[in-house]
Amino acid sequence: MADLRMCLAVVVLQTVLYRSCKALWCNCTTAQCQKTGFQCETDGACRVSALLDNGQEQHIRTCITRDSLVPPGQPFYCLSTEGFFNIRCCYTDYCNGIDLKIPSVTAPTEPGTGTWGLVELVAVIAGPLFLLCLLLLLGIFLYYYHRRAYNHRQRLQVEDPSCDNLYLAKDRSLQDLIYNLSTSGSGSGLPLFVQRTVARTIVLQEIIGKGRFGEVWRGRWRGGDVAVKIFSSREERSWFREAEIYQTIMLRHENILGFIAADNKDNGTWTQLWLVSDYHEYGSLFDYLNRYPVTTEGMIKLALSAANGLAHLHMEILGTQGKPGIAHRDLKSKNILVKKNCTCAIADLGLAVRHDSATDTIDIAPNQRVGTKRYMAPEVLDETINMRHFESFKCADIYALGLVYWETARRCNSGGIHEEYQLPYYDLVPSDPSIEDMRKVVCDQKLRPSIPNWWQSYEALRVMGKIMRECWYPNGAARLTALRIKKTLSQLSVQEDIKM
Ligand SMILES: *[C@@H]1O[C@H](CO)[C@@H](O)[C@H](O)[C@H]1NC(C)=O
């Protein structure tokens, strides 16, 4: 009875609740549903999408939680895109078992070859004219309607300050907005309709990067800079996955890239998939180290903040407002950003996996992309990694962190010496190494980047060298944990009298 009342309350209030009554069973095709017999239970809706992926028909069936069903009536996650993918959400048990039609790119139709009668001719001429008039009238109506609604809102804003979470008040900065909404709500970020409003008022300024997924732009929003990652429409799943990971409850952390919004803009011909985040003008750690050498203090700050971010990512926080353990799976200097205060923010969570400790399962990303070959741990290269065991992914991250530390420590200016920037294994493998190239060096010959002897004479470099060695053990389980590294580097920063 109490359950039923709870259920009613949820439906009536339309509240975004995390723990509501799950009632709907759906077909499910994702890897984490394997254990439950390819079905999932949800409090929201069943979703099925059909798309053509490299010439292969794909039908993806999933569960959508109630709190993702916004805006009501036309939820964000339930919109199809003509010519790219068909999506349907439905609300009865196993209703997403149906096979949707695969979207086909519509070819222009040939004009008719017969001769036209008078009636057809009149219809052809008068029809569009009539439509044009109708559209004009509609336009005028909408214009006045919006003006009234806008004026009304302006009044509301003055009269009732408690309403200002409902739309974006003019004078609020993004930081305030995210802070307020994410601390009062679930902690997972802005509500989706706010995300959409933010995304649609960004003005793109310049392209700052390109990747396999698409492009990264610097954009302006209300006088502040934001970074916009634009995915090509083929990469819908990567976009969805990365947005999903960034919105994991309690993920926000000073050393993890701050997520602002995800949006899919449909301009009629194609869909633009946007991921909006904080902007850091120094760019990636890779760019930074290429450009500047670092001081001992700078090195420790970068290393400690990176360990801090990774420790937060890896850590599971228990409780209703808890956070699952997350492994990054593509850690490298190009995926770590350098903030204004010379600390790191870990970015690019598109390949990350989350651990569900209750069922001890991993929600493996549905896309088959694996990490960057150069940074792959030995057990990933020779495929001996135990994919069922979440800890093994964390250990692979630590191996990559060790390589990032090596790149950083080489650029550390101690006693007037610092080396030029190099990628890990630059002297052992070609510039775009294959898995086989890497496997020979890392697994067969058991080589690692070299740690110069002179590092022993400088305490900070000696400690960094020792950490690296302990990140690079062939046996993943023997490696340090992010938390351990964080503690060791904290001690070092105290010794060296560094203020973080
Ligand atoms: C959906 O699930 C139901 C119940 O488990 C099953 O009978 C049906 O075959 C499934 N349909 C598809 C297309 O997987």
Short mmCIF file of C-alpha atoms and ligand atoms in Angstrom, two decimals:
data_model
loop_
_atom_site.label_atom_id
_atom_site.label_comp_id
_atom_site.label_asym_id
_atom_site.label_seq_id
_atom_site.Cartn_x
_atom_site.Cartn_y
_atom_site.Cartn_z
CA MET A 1 0.00 0.00 0.00
CA ALA A 2 2.76 2.38 0.97
CA ASP A 3 4.49 1.48 -2.26
CA LEU A 4 1.38 2.26 -4.25
CA ARG A 5 0.99 5.64 -2.61
CA MET A 6 4.63 6.41 -3.32
CA CYS A 7 4.05 5.46 -6.91
CA LEU A 8 1.06 7.75 -7.22
CA ALA A 9 2.92 10.60 -5.62
CA VAL A 10 5.68 10.22 -8.19
CA VAL A 11 3.27 10.18 -11.11
CA VAL A 12 1.21 13.10 -9.83
CA LEU A 13 4.09 15.33 -8.90
CA GLN A 14 6.20 14.42 -11.93
CA THR A 15 9.16 14.71 -9.63
CA VAL A 16 12.58 13.65 -10.74
CA LEU A 17 13.16 10.84 -8.30
CA TYR A 18 15.98 8.38 -8.48
CA ARG A 19 14.45 5.66 -6.43
CA SER A 20 10.89 5.34 -7.68
CA CYS A 21 8.86 2.24 -8.36
CA LYS A 22 10.25 0.27 -11.21
CA ALA A 23 7.37 -1.27 -13.05
CA LEU A 24 8.18 -1.58 -16.70
CA TRP A 25 10.11 -4.43 -18.31
CA CYS A 26 11.84 -3.85 -21.60
CA ASN A 27 13.91 -5.85 -24.08
CA CYS A 28 17.54 -4.93 -23.78
CA THR A 29 20.42 -5.57 -26.16
CA THR A 30 23.32 -4.01 -24.28
CA ALA A 31 26.14 -6.05 -22.79
CA GLN A 32 25.21 -5.37 -19.19
CA CYS A 33 21.77 -6.94 -19.75
CA GLN A 34 23.36 -10.27 -20.60
CA LYS A 35 23.08 -11.41 -16.98
CA THR A 36 19.39 -10.55 -16.76
CA GLY A 37 18.43 -12.43 -19.90
CA PHE A 38 18.48 -9.42 -22.23
CA GLN A 39 15.79 -7.55 -20.42
CA CYS A 40 15.84 -4.58 -18.06
CA GLU A 41 13.47 -3.00 -15.59
CA THR A 42 12.80 0.74 -15.50
CA ASP A 43 10.62 3.45 -14.04
CA GLY A 44 10.61 5.34 -17.33
CA ALA A 45 10.25 4.02 -20.83
CA CYS A 46 11.47 1.33 -23.20
CA ARG A 47 13.51 2.61 -26.13
CA VAL A 48 14.32 1.04 -29.46
CA SER A 49 16.47 2.60 -32.13
CA ALA A 50 17.23 1.44 -35.62
CA LEU A 51 20.19 2.63 -37.62
CA LEU A 52 22.45 1.65 -40.45
CA ASP A 53 25.98 1.29 -39.11
CA ASN A 54 28.63 0.70 -41.79
CA GLY A 55 26.01 -0.98 -43.95
CA GLN A 56 24.80 -3.18 -41.10
CA GLU A 57 21.28 -2.94 -39.72
CA GLN A 58 21.34 -2.34 -35.98
CA HIS A 59 18.43 -2.49 -33.58
CA ILE A 60 19.37 -1.25 -30.14
CA ARG A 61 16.97 -1.80 -27.28
CA THR A 62 17.42 -0.17 -23.88
CA CYS A 63 15.68 1.11 -20.79
CA ILE A 64 15.32 4.85 -20.20
CA THR A 65 14.96 6.09 -16.64
CA ARG A 66 12.10 8.39 -15.73
CA ASP A 67 14.38 11.31 -14.98
CA SER A 68 15.79 11.18 -18.52
CA LEU A 69 12.33 11.69 -20.02
CA VAL A 70 12.57 15.43 -20.38
CA PRO A 71 11.17 17.64 -21.76
CA PRO A 72 7.82 15.90 -21.09
CA GLY A 73 5.84 15.01 -24.18
CA GLN A 74 8.83 15.00 -26.49
CA PRO A 75 11.74 13.58 -24.55
CA PHE A 76 15.20 14.38 -25.73
CA TYR A 77 16.26 10.72 -25.88
CA CYS A 78 13.23 9.67 -27.92
CA LEU A 79 13.69 11.85 -30.98
CA SER A 80 14.39 10.28 -34.36
CA THR A 81 16.57 11.90 -36.96
CA GLU A 82 15.37 11.61 -40.52
CA GLY A 83 17.79 9.64 -42.65
CA PHE A 84 20.03 8.63 -39.73
CA PHE A 85 18.24 6.78 -37.00
CA ASN A 86 14.69 5.89 -36.07
CA ILE A 87 13.92 5.98 -32.37
CA ARG A 88 10.79 5.05 -30.50
CA CYS A 89 9.98 5.15 -26.80
CA CYS A 90 7.03 3.19 -25.47
CA TYR A 91 5.50 2.41 -22.15
CA THR A 92 4.19 -1.17 -22.01
CA ASP A 93 6.11 -4.34 -21.12
CA TYR A 94 8.49 -5.48 -23.88
CA CYS A 95 6.97 -2.96 -26.28
CA ASN A 96 10.46 -2.25 -27.64
CA GLY A 97 10.73 -5.80 -29.02
CA ILE A 98 9.46 -4.48 -32.35
CA ASP A 99 11.76 -4.03 -35.34
CA LEU A 100 11.68 -0.40 -36.42
CA LYS A 101 12.21 0.46 -40.04
CA ILE A 102 15.83 1.26 -40.86
CA PRO A 103 15.91 4.87 -42.04
CA SER A 104 16.77 5.24 -45.69
CA VAL A 105 18.28 8.31 -47.23
CA THR A 106 15.40 9.68 -49.26
CA ALA A 107 16.23 10.08 -52.93
CA PRO A 108 14.56 12.94 -54.80
CA THR A 109 11.59 11.66 -56.80
CA GLU A 110 11.39 12.09 -60.56
CA PRO A 111 8.74 14.54 -61.74
CA GLY A 112 5.71 12.91 -63.42
CA THR A 113 5.89 12.48 -67.15
CA GLY A 114 2.16 12.75 -67.99
CA THR A 115 0.57 16.01 -69.20
CA TRP A 116 -1.31 18.08 -66.64
CA GLY A 117 -4.99 18.92 -66.81
CA LEU A 118 -6.40 22.31 -65.86
CA VAL A 119 -7.39 21.18 -62.37
CA GLU A 120 -3.89 19.94 -61.59
CA LEU A 121 -2.40 23.15 -62.94
CA VAL A 122 -4.60 25.33 -60.74
CA ALA A 123 -3.82 23.13 -57.75
CA VAL A 124 -0.09 23.37 -58.39
CA ILE A 125 -0.17 27.16 -58.56
CA ALA A 126 -2.80 27.98 -55.95
CA GLY A 127 -1.74 25.33 -53.42
CA PRO A 128 1.72 26.77 -52.56
CA LEU A 129 0.29 30.31 -52.54
CA PHE A 130 -2.34 29.28 -50.04
CA LEU A 131 0.29 27.56 -47.89
CA LEU A 132 2.51 30.62 -48.00
CA CYS A 133 -0.30 32.81 -46.68
CA LEU A 134 -0.99 30.32 -43.93
CA LEU A 135 2.66 30.27 -42.88
CA LEU A 136 2.81 34.05 -42.86
CA LEU A 137 -0.21 34.25 -40.59
CA LEU A 138 1.27 31.59 -38.30
CA GLY A 139 4.53 33.49 -38.17
CA ILE A 140 2.82 36.72 -37.13
CA PHE A 141 0.80 34.89 -34.52
CA LEU A 142 3.86 33.16 -33.06
CA TYR A 143 5.79 36.42 -32.94
CA TYR A 144 3.14 38.16 -30.85
CA TYR A 145 2.60 35.12 -28.71
CA HIS A 146 6.30 34.89 -27.89
CA ARG A 147 6.54 38.57 -27.14
CA ARG A 148 3.73 38.28 -24.67
CA ALA A 149 5.23 35.19 -23.07
CA TYR A 150 8.61 36.91 -22.85
CA ASN A 151 7.17 40.01 -21.22
CA HIS A 152 5.28 37.82 -18.83
CA ARG A 153 8.47 36.02 -17.90
CA GLN A 154 10.33 39.26 -17.38
CA ARG A 155 7.63 40.29 -14.89
CA LEU A 156 7.80 36.94 -13.14
CA GLN A 157 11.53 37.32 -12.77
CA VAL A 158 11.09 40.58 -10.89
CA GLU A 159 8.20 39.44 -8.78
CA ASP A 160 9.16 35.94 -7.82
CA PRO A 161 12.83 35.21 -7.27
CA SER A 162 12.06 31.57 -6.43
CA CYS A 163 11.20 30.92 -10.06
CA ASP A 164 14.60 31.68 -11.42
CA ASN A 165 15.62 28.06 -11.72
CA LEU A 166 12.90 27.53 -14.29
CA TYR A 167 14.59 29.49 -17.00
CA LEU A 168 17.91 31.17 -17.39
CA ALA A 169 17.89 34.53 -15.71
CA LYS A 170 19.91 37.02 -17.69
CA ASP A 171 22.55 37.92 -15.15
CA ARG A 172 23.57 34.50 -13.95
CA SER A 173 26.88 33.02 -14.90
CA LEU A 174 27.23 29.43 -15.93
CA GLN A 175 29.28 28.62 -12.86
CA ASP A 176 26.53 29.86 -10.50
CA LEU A 177 23.96 27.97 -12.45
CA ILE A 178 25.81 24.69 -12.41
CA TYR A 179 26.78 25.09 -8.81
CA ASN A 180 23.22 25.80 -7.66
CA LEU A 181 21.55 23.18 -9.76
CA SER A 182 24.04 20.45 -9.18
CA THR A 183 24.23 20.90 -5.44
CA SER A 184 20.49 21.21 -4.92
CA GLY A 185 19.60 18.39 -7.28
CA SER A 186 21.08 15.04 -8.01
CA GLY A 187 24.61 16.31 -8.36
CA SER A 188 24.83 15.02 -11.89
CA GLY A 189 24.58 18.31 -13.75
CA LEU A 190 22.04 20.64 -15.25
CA PRO A 191 18.55 19.41 -16.07
CA LEU A 192 18.34 18.51 -19.73
CA PHE A 193 16.07 21.37 -20.79
CA VAL A 194 18.50 23.87 -19.26
CA GLN A 195 21.38 22.09 -21.03
CA ARG A 196 19.55 22.49 -24.31
CA THR A 197 18.87 26.18 -23.71
CA VAL A 198 22.53 26.78 -22.86
CA ALA A 199 23.78 24.82 -25.86
CA ARG A 200 21.52 26.69 -28.27
CA THR A 201 22.70 30.11 -27.18
CA ILE A 202 26.42 29.36 -27.57
CA VAL A 203 28.25 31.19 -30.35
CA LEU A 204 31.07 29.12 -31.82
CA GLN A 205 34.34 31.05 -32.18
CA GLU A 206 37.20 28.91 -33.44
CA ILE A 207 38.14 25.30 -33.92
CA ILE A 208 40.67 24.14 -31.35
CA GLY A 209 40.99 20.45 -32.11
CA LYS A 210 40.02 17.54 -34.31
CA GLY A 211 39.61 13.89 -33.45
CA ARG A 212 38.16 10.66 -34.75
CA PHE A 213 34.75 11.62 -33.29
CA GLY A 214 34.56 15.11 -34.84
CA GLU A 215 35.78 18.57 -33.79
CA VAL A 216 36.36 20.65 -30.68
CA TRP A 217 35.47 24.36 -30.75
CA ARG A 218 35.86 27.29 -28.41
CA GLY A 219 32.48 28.95 -27.94
CA ARG A 220 31.16 31.97 -26.07
CA TRP A 221 28.24 31.86 -23.69
CA ARG A 222 27.25 35.07 -21.90
CA GLY A 223 30.74 36.49 -22.03
CA GLY A 224 32.49 33.31 -20.86
CA ASP A 225 34.39 30.69 -22.83
CA VAL A 226 33.16 27.13 -23.15
CA ALA A 227 34.51 24.14 -25.08
CA VAL A 228 32.14 22.44 -27.52
CA LYS A 229 32.87 18.94 -28.78
CA ILE A 230 30.88 18.35 -31.96
CA PHE A 231 30.36 14.72 -32.93
CA SER A 232 29.58 13.66 -36.48
CA SER A 233 26.13 12.08 -36.77
CA ARG A 234 27.71 8.66 -37.30
CA GLU A 235 29.07 8.92 -33.76
CA GLU A 236 25.69 9.14 -32.05
CA ARG A 237 26.54 6.33 -29.69
CA SER A 238 29.90 7.85 -28.64
CA TRP A 239 28.15 11.15 -27.96
CA PHE A 240 25.41 9.49 -25.97
CA ARG A 241 27.88 7.41 -23.99
CA GLU A 242 30.14 10.31 -23.09
CA ALA A 243 27.18 12.48 -22.04
CA GLU A 244 25.90 9.58 -19.96
CA ILE A 245 29.21 9.08 -18.16
CA TYR A 246 29.67 12.81 -17.45
CA GLN A 247 26.23 12.87 -15.87
CA THR A 248 27.03 10.10 -13.43
CA ILE A 249 25.90 11.23 -10.00
CA MET A 250 28.64 12.89 -7.91
CA LEU A 251 31.20 12.87 -10.71
CA ARG A 252 31.93 16.61 -10.47
CA HIS A 253 35.45 17.20 -9.17
CA GLU A 254 38.02 19.95 -9.59
CA ASN A 255 40.36 17.57 -11.40
CA ILE A 256 37.80 16.15 -13.81
CA LEU A 257 36.67 18.23 -16.78
CA GLY A 258 33.48 20.10 -15.81
CA PHE A 259 30.58 19.00 -17.96
CA ILE A 260 27.98 21.62 -18.86
CA ALA A 261 25.54 20.33 -21.46
CA ALA A 262 24.69 17.78 -24.12
CA ASP A 263 22.44 18.65 -27.02
CA ASN A 264 21.35 17.14 -30.31
CA LYS A 265 20.49 19.90 -32.74
CA ASP A 266 18.56 18.82 -35.79
CA ASN A 267 18.90 21.36 -38.58
CA GLY A 268 16.72 19.45 -41.02
CA THR A 269 19.45 17.76 -43.03
CA TRP A 270 21.68 16.35 -40.31
CA THR A 271 21.95 16.15 -36.56
CA GLN A 272 24.68 18.01 -34.72
CA LEU A 273 25.63 16.27 -31.54
CA TRP A 274 27.15 18.65 -29.01
CA LEU A 275 28.93 18.14 -25.74
CA VAL A 276 29.64 21.39 -23.89
CA SER A 277 32.25 21.60 -21.12
CA ASP A 278 34.50 24.05 -19.30
CA TYR A 279 37.15 25.65 -21.48
CA HIS A 280 40.82 25.57 -20.49
CA GLU A 281 43.02 27.83 -22.57
CA TYR A 282 46.27 25.94 -21.95
CA GLY A 283 44.79 22.97 -23.78
CA SER A 284 45.96 19.42 -23.16
CA LEU A 285 48.90 18.36 -21.01
CA PHE A 286 50.48 17.12 -24.24
CA ASP A 287 50.32 20.65 -25.77
CA TYR A 288 51.48 22.21 -22.52
CA LEU A 289 54.55 19.97 -22.10
CA ASN A 290 55.46 20.45 -25.75
CA ARG A 291 55.45 24.21 -25.26
CA TYR A 292 56.90 24.71 -21.78
CA PRO A 293 59.31 22.96 -19.43
CA VAL A 294 57.99 22.70 -15.86
CA THR A 295 59.49 23.49 -12.48
CA THR A 296 59.73 20.87 -9.72
CA GLU A 297 56.74 22.51 -8.08
CA GLY A 298 54.85 22.54 -11.40
CA MET A 299 55.57 18.86 -11.96
CA ILE A 300 54.33 17.87 -8.50
CA LYS A 301 51.18 19.98 -8.89
CA LEU A 302 50.37 18.42 -12.26
CA ALA A 303 51.09 14.89 -11.04
CA LEU A 304 49.24 15.23 -7.74
CA SER A 305 46.15 16.80 -9.33
CA ALA A 306 46.04 14.11 -12.02
CA ALA A 307 46.23 11.41 -9.34
CA ASN A 308 43.54 13.26 -7.40
CA GLY A 309 41.19 13.27 -10.40
CA LEU A 310 41.88 9.64 -11.22
CA ALA A 311 41.37 8.59 -7.59
CA HIS A 312 37.97 10.31 -7.60
CA LEU A 313 37.04 8.66 -10.90
CA HIS A 314 38.06 5.20 -9.65
CA MET A 315 36.48 5.53 -6.22
CA GLU A 316 33.09 4.09 -5.47
CA ILE A 317 31.01 6.22 -3.11
CA LEU A 318 28.29 4.26 -1.35
CA GLY A 319 24.85 5.59 -0.44
CA THR A 320 21.83 6.90 -2.30
CA GLN A 321 23.79 9.90 -3.55
CA GLY A 322 26.73 7.62 -4.26
CA LYS A 323 28.95 7.26 -7.26
CA PRO A 324 29.98 4.08 -9.03
CA GLY A 325 33.65 3.29 -9.60
CA ILE A 326 34.66 4.45 -13.08
CA ALA A 327 37.70 3.38 -15.12
CA HIS A 328 38.85 5.76 -17.87
CA ARG A 329 40.36 3.30 -20.41
CA ASP A 330 41.94 6.01 -22.58
CA LEU A 331 44.18 7.97 -20.23
CA LYS A 332 47.01 9.87 -21.99
CA SER A 333 48.53 13.34 -21.98
CA LYS A 334 46.22 14.40 -24.84
CA ASN A 335 43.17 13.54 -22.73
CA ILE A 336 44.25 15.53 -19.69
CA LEU A 337 43.72 19.30 -19.70
CA VAL A 338 45.80 21.90 -17.91
CA LYS A 339 43.83 24.48 -15.96
CA LYS A 340 44.74 28.11 -15.38
CA ASN A 341 46.19 27.31 -11.93
CA CYS A 342 48.44 24.63 -13.49
CA THR A 343 46.52 21.67 -12.16
CA CYS A 344 45.03 18.91 -14.30
CA ALA A 345 41.48 18.07 -15.34
CA ILE A 346 40.88 14.59 -16.72
CA ALA A 347 38.77 14.66 -19.89
CA ASP A 348 37.45 12.42 -22.68
CA LEU A 349 35.36 9.94 -20.76
CA GLY A 350 33.85 8.43 -23.91
CA LEU A 351 35.48 5.05 -23.38
CA ALA A 352 35.00 4.86 -19.62
CA VAL A 353 33.28 1.92 -17.94
CA ARG A 354 31.24 2.02 -14.75
CA HIS A 355 31.12 -0.65 -12.11
CA ASP A 356 27.86 -1.77 -10.54
CA SER A 357 29.11 -3.21 -7.26
CA ALA A 358 25.67 -4.58 -6.27
CA THR A 359 25.72 -7.04 -9.15
CA ASP A 360 29.49 -6.82 -9.73
CA THR A 361 28.91 -6.06 -13.39
CA ILE A 362 30.50 -3.57 -15.77
CA ASP A 363 28.52 -1.50 -18.20
CA ILE A 364 30.96 -1.88 -21.09
CA ALA A 365 30.55 0.87 -23.65
CA PRO A 366 28.57 -0.47 -26.57
CA ASN A 367 31.10 0.87 -29.06
CA GLN A 368 34.06 -1.35 -29.89
CA ARG A 369 36.72 1.39 -29.76
CA VAL A 370 39.57 0.58 -27.45
CA GLY A 371 42.13 2.98 -26.00
CA THR A 372 45.22 4.48 -27.61
CA LYS A 373 47.71 1.75 -28.58
CA ARG A 374 50.78 3.57 -27.28
CA TYR A 375 49.29 3.77 -23.78
CA MET A 376 47.83 0.25 -23.63
CA ALA A 377 48.87 -1.80 -20.62
CA PRO A 378 50.66 -5.10 -21.34
CA GLU A 379 47.59 -7.14 -20.37
CA VAL A 380 45.48 -5.13 -22.87
CA LEU A 381 48.05 -5.61 -25.63
CA ASP A 382 48.24 -9.38 -25.23
CA GLU A 383 44.52 -9.63 -24.42
CA THR A 384 45.04 -11.41 -21.12
CA ILE A 385 43.09 -8.73 -19.23
CA ASN A 386 40.11 -10.09 -17.35
CA MET A 387 37.27 -8.04 -18.84
CA ARG A 388 34.79 -9.24 -16.21
CA HIS A 389 36.87 -7.88 -13.38
CA PHE A 390 36.45 -4.12 -12.88
CA GLU A 391 39.72 -3.76 -10.93
CA SER A 392 41.71 -4.82 -14.00
CA PHE A 393 40.55 -1.70 -15.88
CA LYS A 394 41.67 0.49 -12.99
CA CYS A 395 45.11 -1.17 -13.06
CA ALA A 396 45.37 -0.48 -16.80
CA ASP A 397 44.61 3.22 -16.10
CA ILE A 398 47.45 3.30 -13.56
CA TYR A 399 49.91 1.95 -16.13
CA ALA A 400 48.91 4.81 -18.47
CA LEU A 401 49.19 7.34 -15.64
CA GLY A 402 52.78 6.17 -15.12
CA LEU A 403 53.53 6.97 -18.78
CA VAL A 404 51.98 10.43 -18.40
CA TYR A 405 54.19 11.00 -15.33
CA TRP A 406 57.24 10.03 -17.37
CA GLU A 407 56.31 12.58 -20.08
CA THR A 408 55.92 15.23 -17.36
CA ALA A 409 59.05 14.42 -15.36
CA ARG A 410 61.26 14.61 -18.47
CA ARG A 411 60.21 18.24 -18.83
CA CYS A 412 61.06 19.06 -15.22
CA ASN A 413 63.79 21.62 -14.87
CA SER A 414 66.14 20.44 -12.10
CA GLY A 415 69.58 21.98 -11.72
CA GLY A 416 69.22 23.62 -15.12
CA ILE A 417 68.62 20.35 -17.00
CA HIS A 418 65.43 19.36 -18.72
CA GLU A 419 64.87 17.20 -21.76
CA GLU A 420 62.86 17.84 -24.89
CA TYR A 421 59.30 16.59 -24.97
CA GLN A 422 58.82 13.01 -26.19
CA LEU A 423 55.95 10.56 -26.30
CA PRO A 424 56.42 7.37 -24.27
CA TYR A 425 58.28 4.66 -26.26
CA TYR A 426 59.30 7.29 -28.85
CA ASP A 427 62.67 5.51 -29.22
CA LEU A 428 61.25 2.00 -29.47
CA VAL A 429 58.21 2.08 -31.78
CA PRO A 430 57.28 3.90 -35.03
CA SER A 431 55.17 7.06 -34.92
CA ASP A 432 51.80 5.37 -35.42
CA PRO A 433 52.53 2.02 -33.77
CA SER A 434 50.38 -1.04 -34.39
CA ILE A 435 49.23 -3.25 -31.52
CA GLU A 436 51.84 -5.77 -32.69
CA ASP A 437 54.65 -3.16 -32.50
CA MET A 438 53.61 -2.28 -28.97
CA ARG A 439 53.15 -5.88 -27.87
CA LYS A 440 56.68 -6.83 -28.96
CA VAL A 441 58.23 -4.02 -26.95
CA VAL A 442 56.00 -3.98 -23.87
CA CYS A 443 55.12 -7.67 -23.44
CA ASP A 444 57.85 -9.70 -25.16
CA GLN A 445 60.93 -7.54 -24.52
CA LYS A 446 59.36 -6.16 -21.33
CA LEU A 447 60.80 -2.71 -22.03
CA ARG A 448 59.58 0.50 -20.38
CA PRO A 449 60.51 4.17 -20.89
CA SER A 450 63.96 4.79 -19.46
CA ILE A 451 64.44 6.52 -16.11
CA PRO A 452 67.75 8.43 -16.16
CA ASN A 453 70.20 7.83 -13.31
CA TRP A 454 70.58 11.52 -12.58
CA TRP A 455 66.96 11.64 -11.37
CA GLN A 456 68.26 9.93 -8.21
CA SER A 457 70.00 13.14 -7.16
CA TYR A 458 66.76 15.16 -6.97
CA GLU A 459 64.23 14.07 -4.36
CA ALA A 460 61.13 14.97 -6.42
CA LEU A 461 62.39 13.17 -9.53
CA ARG A 462 63.55 10.19 -7.46
CA VAL A 463 60.04 9.81 -6.00
CA MET A 464 58.41 10.26 -9.41
CA GLY A 465 60.72 7.60 -10.89
CA LYS A 466 59.85 5.17 -8.12
CA ILE A 467 56.10 5.76 -8.65
CA MET A 468 56.47 5.17 -12.41
CA ARG A 469 58.24 1.83 -11.90
CA GLU A 470 55.46 0.75 -9.57
CA CYS A 471 52.84 1.78 -12.18
CA TRP A 472 54.48 -0.33 -14.86
CA TYR A 473 54.60 -3.81 -13.31
CA PRO A 474 53.57 -6.47 -15.85
CA ASN A 475 51.14 -7.80 -13.26
CA GLY A 476 48.31 -5.25 -12.98
CA ALA A 477 47.38 -6.21 -9.44
CA ALA A 478 50.89 -5.36 -8.20
CA ARG A 479 50.66 -1.74 -9.39
CA LEU A 480 50.00 1.20 -7.08
CA THR A 481 46.45 2.51 -6.67
CA ALA A 482 45.53 6.10 -7.55
CA LEU A 483 44.87 6.74 -3.87
CA ARG A 484 48.34 5.47 -2.90
CA ILE A 485 49.98 7.69 -5.54
CA LYS A 486 47.96 10.64 -4.30
CA LYS A 487 49.19 10.07 -0.72
CA THR A 488 52.83 9.68 -1.75
CA LEU A 489 52.71 12.87 -3.84
CA SER A 490 50.90 14.79 -1.07
CA GLN A 491 53.77 13.93 1.28
CA LEU A 492 56.25 15.02 -1.36
CA SER A 493 54.44 18.35 -1.85
CA VAL A 494 54.57 18.96 1.92
CA GLN A 495 58.30 18.17 1.97
CA GLU A 496 58.93 20.48 -0.94
CA ASP A 497 56.74 23.13 0.69
CA ILE A 498 54.29 23.44 -2.18
CA LYS A 499 50.89 25.07 -1.74
CA MET A 500 48.20 23.32 -3.76
C1 LIG B 1 11.54 -9.26 -26.12
O1 LIG B 1 11.39 -9.89 -24.87
C2 LIG B 1 10.38 -10.89 -24.84
C3 LIG B 1 10.24 -11.39 -23.40
O2 LIG B 1 11.50 -11.75 -22.87
C4 LIG B 1 10.74 -12.04 -25.81
O3 LIG B 1 9.72 -12.99 -25.83
C5 LIG B 1 10.91 -11.43 -27.21
O4 LIG B 1 11.37 -12.43 -28.10
C6 LIG B 1 11.93 -10.28 -27.17
N1 LIG B 1 11.98 -9.67 -28.49
C7 LIG B 1 13.11 -9.36 -29.12
C8 LIG B 1 12.98 -8.81 -30.48
O5 LIG B 1 14.22 -9.51 -28.60
#
